[in-house]
mmCIF file of C-alpha atoms in Angstrom:
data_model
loop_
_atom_site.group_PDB
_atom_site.id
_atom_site.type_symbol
_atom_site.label_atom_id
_atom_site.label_comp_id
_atom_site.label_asym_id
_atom_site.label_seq_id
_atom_site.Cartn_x
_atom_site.Cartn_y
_atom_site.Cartn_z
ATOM 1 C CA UNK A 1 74.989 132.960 21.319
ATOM 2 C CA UNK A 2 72.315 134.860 19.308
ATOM 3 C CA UNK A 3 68.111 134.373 20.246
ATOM 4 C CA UNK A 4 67.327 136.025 17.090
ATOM 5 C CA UNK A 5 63.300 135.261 18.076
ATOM 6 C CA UNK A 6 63.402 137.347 20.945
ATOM 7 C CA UNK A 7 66.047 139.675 19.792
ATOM 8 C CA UNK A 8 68.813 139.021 22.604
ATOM 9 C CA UNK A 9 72.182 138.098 22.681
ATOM 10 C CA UNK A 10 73.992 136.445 25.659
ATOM 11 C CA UNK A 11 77.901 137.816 25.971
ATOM 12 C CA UNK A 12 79.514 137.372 29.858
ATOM 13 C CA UNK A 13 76.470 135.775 31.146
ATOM 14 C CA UNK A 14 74.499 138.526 30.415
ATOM 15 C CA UNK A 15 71.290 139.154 28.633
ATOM 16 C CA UNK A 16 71.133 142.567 26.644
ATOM 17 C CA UNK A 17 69.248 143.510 22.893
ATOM 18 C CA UNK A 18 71.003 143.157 20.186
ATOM 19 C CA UNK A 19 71.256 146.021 17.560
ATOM 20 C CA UNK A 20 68.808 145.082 15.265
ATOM 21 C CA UNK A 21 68.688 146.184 11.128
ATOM 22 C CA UNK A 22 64.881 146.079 11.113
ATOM 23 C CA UNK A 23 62.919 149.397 12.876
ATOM 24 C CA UNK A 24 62.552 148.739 16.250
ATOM 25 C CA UNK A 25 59.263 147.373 18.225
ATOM 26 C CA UNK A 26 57.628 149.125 20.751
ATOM 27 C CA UNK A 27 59.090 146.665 23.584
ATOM 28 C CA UNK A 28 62.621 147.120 21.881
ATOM 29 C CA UNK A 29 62.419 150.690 22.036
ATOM 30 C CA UNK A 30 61.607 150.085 26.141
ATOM 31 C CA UNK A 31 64.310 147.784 26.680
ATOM 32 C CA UNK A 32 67.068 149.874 24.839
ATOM 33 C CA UNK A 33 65.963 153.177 26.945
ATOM 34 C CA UNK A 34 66.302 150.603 30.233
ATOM 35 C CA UNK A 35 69.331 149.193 29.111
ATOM 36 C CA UNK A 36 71.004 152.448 28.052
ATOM 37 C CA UNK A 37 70.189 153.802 31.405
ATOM 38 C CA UNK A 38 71.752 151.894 33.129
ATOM 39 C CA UNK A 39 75.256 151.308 31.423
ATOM 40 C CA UNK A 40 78.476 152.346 32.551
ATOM 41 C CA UNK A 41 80.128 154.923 29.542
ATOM 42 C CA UNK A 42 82.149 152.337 28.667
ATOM 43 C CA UNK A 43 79.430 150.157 28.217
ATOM 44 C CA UNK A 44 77.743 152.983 26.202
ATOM 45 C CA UNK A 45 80.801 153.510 24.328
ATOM 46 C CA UNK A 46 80.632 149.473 23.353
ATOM 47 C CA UNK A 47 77.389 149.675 21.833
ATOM 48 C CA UNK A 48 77.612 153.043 19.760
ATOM 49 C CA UNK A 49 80.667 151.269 18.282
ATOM 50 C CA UNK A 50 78.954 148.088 17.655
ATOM 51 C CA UNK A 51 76.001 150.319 16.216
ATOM 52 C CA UNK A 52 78.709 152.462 13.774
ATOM 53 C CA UNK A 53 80.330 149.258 12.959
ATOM 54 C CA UNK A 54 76.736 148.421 11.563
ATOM 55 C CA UNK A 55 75.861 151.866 9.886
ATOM 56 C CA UNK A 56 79.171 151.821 8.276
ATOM 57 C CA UNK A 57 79.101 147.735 7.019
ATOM 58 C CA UNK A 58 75.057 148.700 5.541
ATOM 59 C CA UNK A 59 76.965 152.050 3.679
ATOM 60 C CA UNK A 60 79.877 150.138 2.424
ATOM 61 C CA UNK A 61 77.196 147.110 0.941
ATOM 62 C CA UNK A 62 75.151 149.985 -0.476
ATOM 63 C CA UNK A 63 78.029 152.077 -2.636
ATOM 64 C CA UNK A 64 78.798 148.222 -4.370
#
């Protein structure tokens, strides 16, 4: 379930900021740095691969 208004995404009963395609806002920057320090590596290692995923999806549209 997505709150694209505030930006947050509920997974496990959890709150966290979704990786947004639009530069980020001052309070997103905030939250990320809070978030990201204080996630587990595998945590960490969820989110840069949800954030390649991304990258590499935007590339692939691009080269069409």
């Amino acid at each position: 379930m997505c709150d694209h208004i505030h930006g947050y995404s509920q997974e496990e009963g959890r709150s966290y900021p979704i990786i947004p395609l639009c530069p980020l806002t001052l309070k997103m920057q905030k939250d990320y740095k809070e978030l990201l320090s204080h996630c587990s590596q595998d945590e960490l290692a969820l989110y840069a691969g949800q954030f390649m995923s991304i990258e590499k999806s935007i590339v692939e549209q691009l080269q069409e």
